[in-house]
Structure formats: structure tokens, C-alpha cells
XYZ file of N, CA and C in Angstrom:
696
model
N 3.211 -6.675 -2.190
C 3.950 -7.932 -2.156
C 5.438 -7.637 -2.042
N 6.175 -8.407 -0.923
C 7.588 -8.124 -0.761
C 8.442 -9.173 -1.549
N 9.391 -8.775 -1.995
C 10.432 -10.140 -3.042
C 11.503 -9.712 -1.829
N 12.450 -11.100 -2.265
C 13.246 -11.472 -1.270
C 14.373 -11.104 -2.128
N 15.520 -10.299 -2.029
C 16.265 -9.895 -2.571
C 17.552 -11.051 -2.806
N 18.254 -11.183 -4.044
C 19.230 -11.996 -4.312
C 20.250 -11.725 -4.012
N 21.068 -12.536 -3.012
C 22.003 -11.583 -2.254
C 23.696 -12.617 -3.385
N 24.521 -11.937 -3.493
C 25.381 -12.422 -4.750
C 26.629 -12.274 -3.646
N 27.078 -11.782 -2.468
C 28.288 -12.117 -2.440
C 27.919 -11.777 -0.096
N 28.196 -12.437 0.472
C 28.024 -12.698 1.770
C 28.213 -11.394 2.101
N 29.185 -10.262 1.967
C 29.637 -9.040 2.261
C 28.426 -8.397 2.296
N 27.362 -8.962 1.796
C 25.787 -8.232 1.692
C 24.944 -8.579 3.139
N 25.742 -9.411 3.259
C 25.205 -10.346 4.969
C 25.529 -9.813 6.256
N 25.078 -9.237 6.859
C 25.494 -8.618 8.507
C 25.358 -9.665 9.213
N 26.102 -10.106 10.013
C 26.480 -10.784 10.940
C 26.292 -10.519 11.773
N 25.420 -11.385 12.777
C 25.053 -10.837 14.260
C 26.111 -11.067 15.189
N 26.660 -10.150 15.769
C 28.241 -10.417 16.762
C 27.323 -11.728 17.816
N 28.465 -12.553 18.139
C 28.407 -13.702 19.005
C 27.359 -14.857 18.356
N 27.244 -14.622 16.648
C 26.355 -15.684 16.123
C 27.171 -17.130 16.494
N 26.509 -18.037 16.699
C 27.263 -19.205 16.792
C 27.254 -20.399 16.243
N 26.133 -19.860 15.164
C 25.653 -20.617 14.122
C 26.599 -20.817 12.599
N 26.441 -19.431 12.569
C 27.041 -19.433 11.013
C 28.043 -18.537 11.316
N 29.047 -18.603 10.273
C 30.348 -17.668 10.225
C 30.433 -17.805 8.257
N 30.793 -16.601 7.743
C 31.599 -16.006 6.503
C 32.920 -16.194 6.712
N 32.954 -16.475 5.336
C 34.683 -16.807 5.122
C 34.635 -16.638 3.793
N 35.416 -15.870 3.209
C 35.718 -15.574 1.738
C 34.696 -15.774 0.736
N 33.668 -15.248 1.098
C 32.059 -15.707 0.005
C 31.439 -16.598 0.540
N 31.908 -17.251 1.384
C 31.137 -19.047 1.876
C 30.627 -18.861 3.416
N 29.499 -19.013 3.232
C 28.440 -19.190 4.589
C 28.750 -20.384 5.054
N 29.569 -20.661 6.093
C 29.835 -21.711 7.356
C 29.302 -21.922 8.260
N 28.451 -23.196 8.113
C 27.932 -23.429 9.538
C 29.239 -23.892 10.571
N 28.966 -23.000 12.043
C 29.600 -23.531 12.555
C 29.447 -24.992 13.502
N 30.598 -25.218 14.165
C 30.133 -27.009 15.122
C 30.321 -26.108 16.480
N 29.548 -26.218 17.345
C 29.353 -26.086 18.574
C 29.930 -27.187 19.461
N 30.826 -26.836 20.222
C 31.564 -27.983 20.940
C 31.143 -27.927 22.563
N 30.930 -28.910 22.816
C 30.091 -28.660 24.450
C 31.775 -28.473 25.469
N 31.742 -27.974 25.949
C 32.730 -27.997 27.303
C 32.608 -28.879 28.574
N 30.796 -29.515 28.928
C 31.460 -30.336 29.864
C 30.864 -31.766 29.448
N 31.661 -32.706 29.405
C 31.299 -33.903 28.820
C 31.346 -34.907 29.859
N 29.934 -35.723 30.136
C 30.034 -36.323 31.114
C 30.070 -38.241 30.829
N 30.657 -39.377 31.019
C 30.640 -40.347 30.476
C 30.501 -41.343 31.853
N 29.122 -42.374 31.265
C 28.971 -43.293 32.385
C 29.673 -44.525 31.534
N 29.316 -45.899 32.592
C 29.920 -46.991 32.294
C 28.516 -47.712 31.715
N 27.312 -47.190 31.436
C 26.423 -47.722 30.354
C 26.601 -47.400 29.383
N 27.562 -46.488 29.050
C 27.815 -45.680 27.174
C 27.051 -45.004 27.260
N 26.367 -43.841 28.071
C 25.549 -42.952 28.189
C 26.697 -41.679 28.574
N 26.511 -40.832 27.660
C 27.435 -39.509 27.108
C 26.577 -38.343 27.428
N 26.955 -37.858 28.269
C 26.233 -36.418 28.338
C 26.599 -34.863 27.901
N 26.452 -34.164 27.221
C 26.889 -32.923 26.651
C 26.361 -31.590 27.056
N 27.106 -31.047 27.729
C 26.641 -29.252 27.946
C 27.162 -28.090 27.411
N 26.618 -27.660 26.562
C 26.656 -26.709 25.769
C 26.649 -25.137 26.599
N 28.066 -24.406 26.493
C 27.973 -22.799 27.401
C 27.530 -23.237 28.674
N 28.000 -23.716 29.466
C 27.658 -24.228 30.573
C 28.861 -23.591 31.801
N 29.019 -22.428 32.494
C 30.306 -22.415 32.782
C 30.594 -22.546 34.251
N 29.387 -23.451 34.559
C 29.495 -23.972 36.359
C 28.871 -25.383 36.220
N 30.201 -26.438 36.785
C 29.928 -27.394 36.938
C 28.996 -27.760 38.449
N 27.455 -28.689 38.337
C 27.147 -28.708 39.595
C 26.566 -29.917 39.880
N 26.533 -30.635 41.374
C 25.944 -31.607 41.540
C 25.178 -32.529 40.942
N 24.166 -31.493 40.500
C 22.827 -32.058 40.352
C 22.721 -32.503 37.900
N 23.783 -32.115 37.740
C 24.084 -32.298 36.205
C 24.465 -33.638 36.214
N 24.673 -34.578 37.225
C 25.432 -36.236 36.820
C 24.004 -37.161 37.071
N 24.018 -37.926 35.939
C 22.462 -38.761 36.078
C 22.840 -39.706 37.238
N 21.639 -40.071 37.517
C 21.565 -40.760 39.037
C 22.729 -40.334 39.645
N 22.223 -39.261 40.290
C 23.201 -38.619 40.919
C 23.200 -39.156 42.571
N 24.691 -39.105 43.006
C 24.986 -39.990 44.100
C 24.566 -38.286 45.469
N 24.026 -39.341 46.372
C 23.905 -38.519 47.707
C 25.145 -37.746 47.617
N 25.110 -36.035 48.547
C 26.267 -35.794 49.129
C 27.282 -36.170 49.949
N 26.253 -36.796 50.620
C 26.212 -37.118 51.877
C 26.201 -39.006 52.164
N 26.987 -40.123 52.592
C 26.492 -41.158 52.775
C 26.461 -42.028 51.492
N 25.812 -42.888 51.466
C 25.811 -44.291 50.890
C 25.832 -43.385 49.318
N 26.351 -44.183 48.167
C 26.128 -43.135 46.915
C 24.898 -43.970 45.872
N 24.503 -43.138 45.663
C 23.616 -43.645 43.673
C 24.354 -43.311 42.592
N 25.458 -42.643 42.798
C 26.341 -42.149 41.741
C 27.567 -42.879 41.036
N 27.311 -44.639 41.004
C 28.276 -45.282 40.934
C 28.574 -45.220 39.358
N 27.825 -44.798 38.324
C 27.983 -44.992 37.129
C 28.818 -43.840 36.330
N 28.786 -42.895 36.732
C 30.106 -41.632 36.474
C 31.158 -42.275 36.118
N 31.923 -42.063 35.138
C 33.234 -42.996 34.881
C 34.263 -42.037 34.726
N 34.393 -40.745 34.094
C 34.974 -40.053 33.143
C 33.978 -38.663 33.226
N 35.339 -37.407 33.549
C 34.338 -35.831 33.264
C 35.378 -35.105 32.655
N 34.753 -34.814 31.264
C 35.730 -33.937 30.799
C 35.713 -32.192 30.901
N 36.077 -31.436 31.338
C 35.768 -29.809 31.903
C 36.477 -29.135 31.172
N 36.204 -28.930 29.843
C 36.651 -28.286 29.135
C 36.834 -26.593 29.061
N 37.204 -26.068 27.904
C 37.398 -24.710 28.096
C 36.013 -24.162 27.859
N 35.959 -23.011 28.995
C 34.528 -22.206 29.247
C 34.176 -22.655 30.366
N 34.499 -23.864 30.840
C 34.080 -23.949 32.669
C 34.548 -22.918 33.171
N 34.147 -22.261 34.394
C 34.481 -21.237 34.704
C 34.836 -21.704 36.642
N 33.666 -22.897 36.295
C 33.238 -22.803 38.287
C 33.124 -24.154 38.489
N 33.468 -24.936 39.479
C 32.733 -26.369 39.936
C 32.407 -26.383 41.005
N 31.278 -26.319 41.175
C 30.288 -26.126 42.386
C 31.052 -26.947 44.052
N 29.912 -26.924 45.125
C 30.286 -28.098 46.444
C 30.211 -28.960 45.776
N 30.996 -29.909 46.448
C 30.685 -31.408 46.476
C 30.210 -31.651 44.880
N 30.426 -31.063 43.582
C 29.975 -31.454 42.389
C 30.109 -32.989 41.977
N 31.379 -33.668 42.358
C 31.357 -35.078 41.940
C 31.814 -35.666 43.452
N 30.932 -35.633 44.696
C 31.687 -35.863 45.690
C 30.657 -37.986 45.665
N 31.342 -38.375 46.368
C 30.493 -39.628 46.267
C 30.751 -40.422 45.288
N 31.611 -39.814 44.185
C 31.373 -40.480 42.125
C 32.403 -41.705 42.729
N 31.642 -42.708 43.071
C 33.375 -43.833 43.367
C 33.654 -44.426 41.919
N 33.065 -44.704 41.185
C 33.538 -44.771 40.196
C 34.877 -43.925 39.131
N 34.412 -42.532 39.688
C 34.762 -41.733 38.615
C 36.562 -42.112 38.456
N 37.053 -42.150 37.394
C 38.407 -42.653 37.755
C 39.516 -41.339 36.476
N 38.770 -40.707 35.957
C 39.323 -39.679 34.971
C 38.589 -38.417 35.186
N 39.515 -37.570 34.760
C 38.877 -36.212 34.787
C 39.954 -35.561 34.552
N 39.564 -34.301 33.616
C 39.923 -33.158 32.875
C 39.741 -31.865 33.302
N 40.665 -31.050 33.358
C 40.083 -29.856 34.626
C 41.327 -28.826 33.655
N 40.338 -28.172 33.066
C 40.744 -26.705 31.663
C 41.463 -25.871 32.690
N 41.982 -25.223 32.143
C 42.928 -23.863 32.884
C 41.572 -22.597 32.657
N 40.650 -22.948 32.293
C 39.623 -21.527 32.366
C 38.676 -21.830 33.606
N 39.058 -22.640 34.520
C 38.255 -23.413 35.777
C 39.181 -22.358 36.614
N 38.361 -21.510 37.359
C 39.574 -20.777 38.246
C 38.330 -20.316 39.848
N 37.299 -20.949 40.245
C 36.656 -21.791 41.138
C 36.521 -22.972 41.129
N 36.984 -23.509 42.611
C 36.597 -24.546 43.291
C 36.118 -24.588 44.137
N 35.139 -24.545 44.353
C 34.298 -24.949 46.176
C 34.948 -26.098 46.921
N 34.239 -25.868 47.936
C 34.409 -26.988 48.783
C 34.102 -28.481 48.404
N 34.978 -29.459 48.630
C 34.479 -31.215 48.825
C 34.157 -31.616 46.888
N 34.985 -30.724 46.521
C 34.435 -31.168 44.974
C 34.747 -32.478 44.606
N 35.699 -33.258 45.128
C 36.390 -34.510 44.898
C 35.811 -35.695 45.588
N 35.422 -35.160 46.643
C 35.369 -36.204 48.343
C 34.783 -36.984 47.875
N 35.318 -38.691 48.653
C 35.103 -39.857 48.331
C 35.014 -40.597 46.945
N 35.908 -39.548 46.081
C 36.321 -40.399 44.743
C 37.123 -41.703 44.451
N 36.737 -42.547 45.209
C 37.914 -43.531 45.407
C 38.325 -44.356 44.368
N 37.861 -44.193 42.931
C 38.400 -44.609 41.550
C 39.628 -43.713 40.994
N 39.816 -42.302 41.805
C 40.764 -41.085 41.033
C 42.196 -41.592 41.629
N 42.637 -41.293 40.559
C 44.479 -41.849 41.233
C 45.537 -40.781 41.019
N 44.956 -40.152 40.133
C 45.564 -38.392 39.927
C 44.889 -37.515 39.682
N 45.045 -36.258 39.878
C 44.287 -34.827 39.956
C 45.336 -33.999 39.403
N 45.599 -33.400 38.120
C 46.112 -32.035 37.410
C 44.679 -31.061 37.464
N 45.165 -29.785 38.745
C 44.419 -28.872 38.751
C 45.182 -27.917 38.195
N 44.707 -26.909 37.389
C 44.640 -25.460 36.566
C 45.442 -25.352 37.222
N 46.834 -24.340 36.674
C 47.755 -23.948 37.272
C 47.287 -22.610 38.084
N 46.649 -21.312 37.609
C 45.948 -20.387 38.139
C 45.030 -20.390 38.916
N 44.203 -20.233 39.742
C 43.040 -20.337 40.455
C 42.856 -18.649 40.910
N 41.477 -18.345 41.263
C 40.762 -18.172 42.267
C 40.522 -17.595 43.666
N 39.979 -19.194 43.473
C 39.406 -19.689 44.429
C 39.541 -21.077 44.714
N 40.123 -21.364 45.638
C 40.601 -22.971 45.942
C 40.418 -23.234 47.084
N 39.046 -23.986 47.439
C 37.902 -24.240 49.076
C 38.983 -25.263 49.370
N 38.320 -25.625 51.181
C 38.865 -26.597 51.732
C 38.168 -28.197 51.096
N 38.947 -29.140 51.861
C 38.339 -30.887 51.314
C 38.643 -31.461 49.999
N 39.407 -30.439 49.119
C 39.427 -31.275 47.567
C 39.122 -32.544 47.498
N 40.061 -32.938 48.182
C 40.560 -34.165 47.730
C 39.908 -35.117 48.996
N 39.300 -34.789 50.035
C 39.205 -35.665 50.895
C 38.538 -36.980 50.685
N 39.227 -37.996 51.242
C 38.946 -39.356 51.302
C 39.062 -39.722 49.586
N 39.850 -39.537 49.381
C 39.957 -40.450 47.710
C 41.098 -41.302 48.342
N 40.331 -42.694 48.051
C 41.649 -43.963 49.150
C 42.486 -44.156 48.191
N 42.478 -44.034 46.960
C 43.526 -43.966 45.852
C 44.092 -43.336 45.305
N 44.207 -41.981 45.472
C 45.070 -41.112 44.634
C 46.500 -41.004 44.981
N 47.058 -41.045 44.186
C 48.394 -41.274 44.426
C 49.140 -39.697 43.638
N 48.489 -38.994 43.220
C 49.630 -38.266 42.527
C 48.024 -36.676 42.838
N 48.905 -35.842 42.757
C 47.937 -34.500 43.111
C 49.038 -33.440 42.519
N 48.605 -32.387 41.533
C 49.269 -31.323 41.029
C 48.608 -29.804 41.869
N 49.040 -29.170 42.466
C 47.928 -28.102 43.154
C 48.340 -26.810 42.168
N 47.426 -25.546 42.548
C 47.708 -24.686 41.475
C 48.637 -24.514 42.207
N 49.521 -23.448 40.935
C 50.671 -22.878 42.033
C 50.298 -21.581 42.180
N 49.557 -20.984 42.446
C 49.288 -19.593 42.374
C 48.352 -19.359 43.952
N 48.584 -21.012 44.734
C 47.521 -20.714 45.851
C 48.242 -20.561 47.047
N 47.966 -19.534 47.908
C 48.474 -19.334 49.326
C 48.212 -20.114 50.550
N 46.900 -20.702 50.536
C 46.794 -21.794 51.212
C 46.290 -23.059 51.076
N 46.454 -24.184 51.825
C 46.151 -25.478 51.590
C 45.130 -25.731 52.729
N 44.273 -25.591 52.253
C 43.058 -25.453 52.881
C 42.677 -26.525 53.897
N 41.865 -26.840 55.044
C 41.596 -27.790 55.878
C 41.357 -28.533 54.760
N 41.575 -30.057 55.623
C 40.944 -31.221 54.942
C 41.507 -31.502 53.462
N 42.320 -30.859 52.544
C 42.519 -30.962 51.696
C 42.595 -32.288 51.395
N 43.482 -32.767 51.744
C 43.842 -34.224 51.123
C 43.731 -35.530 52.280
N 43.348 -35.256 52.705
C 42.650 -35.992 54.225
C 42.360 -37.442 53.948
N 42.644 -38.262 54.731
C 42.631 -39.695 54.574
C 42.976 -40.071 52.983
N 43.782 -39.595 52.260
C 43.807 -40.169 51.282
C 45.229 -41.137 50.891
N 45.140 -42.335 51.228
C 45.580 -43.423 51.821
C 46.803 -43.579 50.896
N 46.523 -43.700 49.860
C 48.002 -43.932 48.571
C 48.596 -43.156 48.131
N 48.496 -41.600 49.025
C 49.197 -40.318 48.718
C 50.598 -40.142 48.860
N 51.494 -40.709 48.065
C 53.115 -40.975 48.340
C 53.799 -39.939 48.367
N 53.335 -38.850 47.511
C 54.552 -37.514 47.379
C 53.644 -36.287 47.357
N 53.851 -35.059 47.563
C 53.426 -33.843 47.051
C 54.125 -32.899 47.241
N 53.936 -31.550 46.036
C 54.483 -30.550 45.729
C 53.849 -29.334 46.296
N 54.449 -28.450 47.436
C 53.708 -27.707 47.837
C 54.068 -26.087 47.382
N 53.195 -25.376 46.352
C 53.519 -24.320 45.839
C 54.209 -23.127 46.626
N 55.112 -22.556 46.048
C 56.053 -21.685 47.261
C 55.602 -20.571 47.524
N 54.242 -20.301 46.901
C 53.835 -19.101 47.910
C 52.576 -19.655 48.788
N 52.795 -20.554 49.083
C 51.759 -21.231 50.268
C 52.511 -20.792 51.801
N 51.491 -19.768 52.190
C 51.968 -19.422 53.560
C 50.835 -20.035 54.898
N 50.271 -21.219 54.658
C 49.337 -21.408 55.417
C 48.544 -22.901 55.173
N 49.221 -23.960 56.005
C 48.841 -25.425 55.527
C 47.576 -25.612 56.516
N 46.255 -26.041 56.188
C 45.384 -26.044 57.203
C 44.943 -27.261 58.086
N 44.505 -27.113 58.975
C 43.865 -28.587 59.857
C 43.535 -29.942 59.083
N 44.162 -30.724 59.393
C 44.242 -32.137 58.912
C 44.377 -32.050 57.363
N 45.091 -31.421 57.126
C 45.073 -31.168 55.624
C 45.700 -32.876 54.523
N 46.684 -33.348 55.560
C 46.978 -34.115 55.364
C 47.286 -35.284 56.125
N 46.044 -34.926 56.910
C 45.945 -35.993 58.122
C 45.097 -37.156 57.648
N 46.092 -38.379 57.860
C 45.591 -39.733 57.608
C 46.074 -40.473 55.975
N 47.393 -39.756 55.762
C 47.964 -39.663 54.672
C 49.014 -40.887 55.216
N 48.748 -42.267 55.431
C 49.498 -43.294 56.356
C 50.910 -43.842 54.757
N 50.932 -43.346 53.724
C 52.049 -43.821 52.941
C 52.455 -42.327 52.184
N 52.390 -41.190 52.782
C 53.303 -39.803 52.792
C 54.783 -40.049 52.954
N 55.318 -40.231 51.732
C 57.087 -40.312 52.260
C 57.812 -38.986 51.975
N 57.066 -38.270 51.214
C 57.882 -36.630 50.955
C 57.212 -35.593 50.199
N 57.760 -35.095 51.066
C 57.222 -33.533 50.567
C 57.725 -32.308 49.508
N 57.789 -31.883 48.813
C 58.802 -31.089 48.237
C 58.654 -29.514 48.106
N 59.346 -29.036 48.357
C 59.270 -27.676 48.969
C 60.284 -26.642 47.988
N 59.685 -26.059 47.227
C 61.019 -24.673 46.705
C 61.677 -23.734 46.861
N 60.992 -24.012 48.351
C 61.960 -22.852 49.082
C 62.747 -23.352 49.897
N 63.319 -22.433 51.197
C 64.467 -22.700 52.022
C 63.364 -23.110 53.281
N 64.375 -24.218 54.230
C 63.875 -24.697 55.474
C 63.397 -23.268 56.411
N 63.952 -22.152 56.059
C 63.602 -21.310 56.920
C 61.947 -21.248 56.787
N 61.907 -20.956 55.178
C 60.500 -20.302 54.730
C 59.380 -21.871 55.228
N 60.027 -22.822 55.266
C 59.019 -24.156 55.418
C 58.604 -23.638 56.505
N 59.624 -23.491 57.610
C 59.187 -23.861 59.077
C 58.727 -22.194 59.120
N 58.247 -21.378 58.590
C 57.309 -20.170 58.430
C 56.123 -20.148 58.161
N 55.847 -21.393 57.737
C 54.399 -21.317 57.487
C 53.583 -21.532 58.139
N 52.296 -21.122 58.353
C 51.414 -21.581 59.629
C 51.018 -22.618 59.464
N 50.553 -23.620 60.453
C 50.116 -24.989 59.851
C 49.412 -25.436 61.337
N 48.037 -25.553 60.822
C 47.088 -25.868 61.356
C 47.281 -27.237 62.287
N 46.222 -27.214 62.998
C 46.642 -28.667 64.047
C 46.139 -29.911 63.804
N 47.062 -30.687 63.710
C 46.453 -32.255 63.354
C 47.291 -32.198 61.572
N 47.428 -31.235 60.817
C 47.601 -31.401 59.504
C 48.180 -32.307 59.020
N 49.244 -32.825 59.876
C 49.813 -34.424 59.271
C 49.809 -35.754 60.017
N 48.728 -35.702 61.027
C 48.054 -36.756 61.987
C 48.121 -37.837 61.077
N 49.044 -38.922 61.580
C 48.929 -39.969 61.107
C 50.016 -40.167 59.943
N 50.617 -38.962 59.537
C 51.221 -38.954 58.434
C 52.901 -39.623 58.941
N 53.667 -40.764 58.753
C 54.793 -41.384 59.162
C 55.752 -40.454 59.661
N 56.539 -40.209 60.758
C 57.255 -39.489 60.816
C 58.992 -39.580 60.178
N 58.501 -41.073 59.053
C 59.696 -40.855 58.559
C 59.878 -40.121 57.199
N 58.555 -39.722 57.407
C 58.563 -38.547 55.688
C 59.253 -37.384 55.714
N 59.923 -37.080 54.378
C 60.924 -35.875 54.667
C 60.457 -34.919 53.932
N 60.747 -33.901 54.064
C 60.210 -32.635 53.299
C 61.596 -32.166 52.545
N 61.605 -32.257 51.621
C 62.763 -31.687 50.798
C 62.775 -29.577 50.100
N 63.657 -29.008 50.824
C 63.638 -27.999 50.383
C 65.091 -27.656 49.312
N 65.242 -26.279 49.194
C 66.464 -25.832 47.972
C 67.452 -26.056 48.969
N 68.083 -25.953 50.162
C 68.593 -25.836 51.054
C 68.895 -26.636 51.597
N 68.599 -28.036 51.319
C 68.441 -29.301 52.499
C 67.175 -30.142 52.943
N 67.217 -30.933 53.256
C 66.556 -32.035 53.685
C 65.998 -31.802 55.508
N 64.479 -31.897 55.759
C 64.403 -32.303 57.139
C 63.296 -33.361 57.199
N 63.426 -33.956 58.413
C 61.771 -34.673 58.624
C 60.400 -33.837 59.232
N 59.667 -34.458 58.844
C 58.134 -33.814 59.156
C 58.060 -33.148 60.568
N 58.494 -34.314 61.189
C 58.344 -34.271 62.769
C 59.499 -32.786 63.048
């Protein structure tokens, strides 16, 4: 017959490294709280929680909306991407017209392609200052966003980035961006400026794809350290 030994002070307790249950603290066995990182919120009061989860993907949003076309995904309201995301898949919330908030951790340092497309509830985007990996389409077709933070750590602005996105008034384009891509900001019809931290030389150095500001007013100015020019 085995007896279970009386254990008198936790220091008697081995701890399994990466327990996530319990933690010691000065004699006292602590349970710990497990905090989910991606929190998903519809407009029925239906809350969704993922626990160590560190790739956000499509197929995680209930009634999830087509990629592609007409959506089922109208009930998405709110995604919070907390710390431990690591990744957000294609097209992860593409279609969410509802979605009108979202939270995007500095430990998110992938983005695929079209992760945004056709969000037409989003009116601002603060992406992670660091990245990656930063695909083409972010932002395409969100008819409302008006305000966009990009990392600054990215070299290019990928096709399609911000493409038809109709209430796009200003943006900041990080100064080591040597490469603006195809229609990146084509169909951007209320673009009044651009802002630039470097010198007009380094602007008009960058490669820039064809069509990238199709449609975009040619009375928008791009503001650099150096002076003022227009788009055109």
C-alpha cells in the first residue's frame, strides 16, 4: 500500500516548465488565468475565445462570409489579436462588412494577402509597427477607411494595397519604402496628401508600379522634408 506523502512547503513541488495551470509564489500554489489572444465579437453577443492560437484564419469566424462574392459574414463586429498572434492568414476577415474594430498586437509580424478586402464598416487600421511579411490587397475595397498606419519597417507597398478605398484622405508612406505597387492606390477618388520623410529626390526614386494612383485627384500633394510637389 502506497501513502501519499504530506508535502509542508511548495519548494517540495517541481514544477513542470511551461505549466500553465498553476504557478508557486512564496508557499502559495496559484492557479493561473489563461487569457485567450484572439477574441472574436458578433452583433448577437456571441464572444468567441482562442486560447495559444498564433494564426489567425478564415475559417475561425462563425458563419463565415464567402471569400469570394456575396458575404454570410455580416455578424463579425469587433476582432481583438492579441499578444501571441503570430500570423493572419488570406483573406482572414475579407468580406466581414460589418467588422468595424480591430486590434492588431505588435507580435503579428505576417500578413497575407486580402486580409482586410471588402471591410466596409473599418474606418482605421493601426498595423504593428515591425512586420515580416506584408502581402499585397490589405486594405482593398474598404469604402470607408479613412485613416491607415503602415508598418514602418516595410519596403514595399504592395499591389492593390489600398485600392478603391473611397474615404482615404491622407497617408504616411514609411521612408524605407523603395517600391509603390500597381494600383496600390488606385481609385482612392478623396486622396489629398501624401506624406513623405524624405527628400523629393528619394520620392521620385521609387519605383511605382502602373496605374498606382488611377483615379487618385491630381490635386493631391505629396509632402516631403524638402518641399511640397503634386502627384501628377
Amino acid at each position: 500500500m502506497k501513502y501519499l506523502k504530506k508535502i509542508t512547503s511548495t519548494s517540495e513541488i517541481t514544477q513542470q516548465e511551461y505549466n500553465v495551470v498553476y504557478a508557486t509564489d512564496t508557499d502559495v500554489m496559484i492557479k493561473k488565468t489563461k487569457l485567450p489572444n484572439i477574441i472574436l465579437y458578433y452583433n448577437d453577443g456571441t464572444i468567441q475565445k482562442y486560447y495559444d492560437t498564433p494564426k489567425m484564419t478564415w475559417d475561425m469566424i462563425k458563419d463565415k462570409p464567402y471569400k469570394y462574392g456575396e458575404s454570410k459574414g455580416v455578424q463579425l463586429i469587433k476582432a481583438e489579436l492579441l499578444d501571441g498572434t503570430t500570423e493572419i492568414d488570406s483573406a482572414a476577415f475579407a468580406i466581414c462588412k460589418n467588422l468595424s474594430s480591430v486590434t492588431l498586437a505588435d507580435s503579428i509580424k505576417i500578413f497575407r494577402n486580402n486580409v482586410f478586402e471588402g471591410c466596409n464598416a473599418l474606418t482605421e487600421i493601426t498595423f504593428p509597427q515591425n512586420v515580416d511579411i506584408f502581402e499585397d490587397s490589405m486594405c482593398v475595397s474598404c469604402k470607408n477607411l479613412k485613416t491607415v498606419t503602415l508598418p514602418l519597417n516595410i519596403t514595399s507597398i504592395e499591389n492593390y494595397m489600398c485600392n478603391s478605398c473611397n474615404e482615404l484622405k491622407t497617408i504616411n508612406i514609411p521612408n524605407g519604402v523603395t517600391y509603390i505597387g500597381t494600383y496600390s492606390f488606385g481609385g482612392c477618388f478623396n486622396l489629398t496628401s501624401i506624406t513623405y520623410n524624405n527628400t523629393i529626390e528619394q520620392w521620385n526614386a521609387i519605383t511605382k508600379g502602373s496605374f498606382w494612383k488611377e483615379y487618385v485627384p491630381s490635386t493631391c500633394i505629396v509632402h516631403c522634408t524638402d518641399g511640397d510637389i503634386p502627384i501628377s
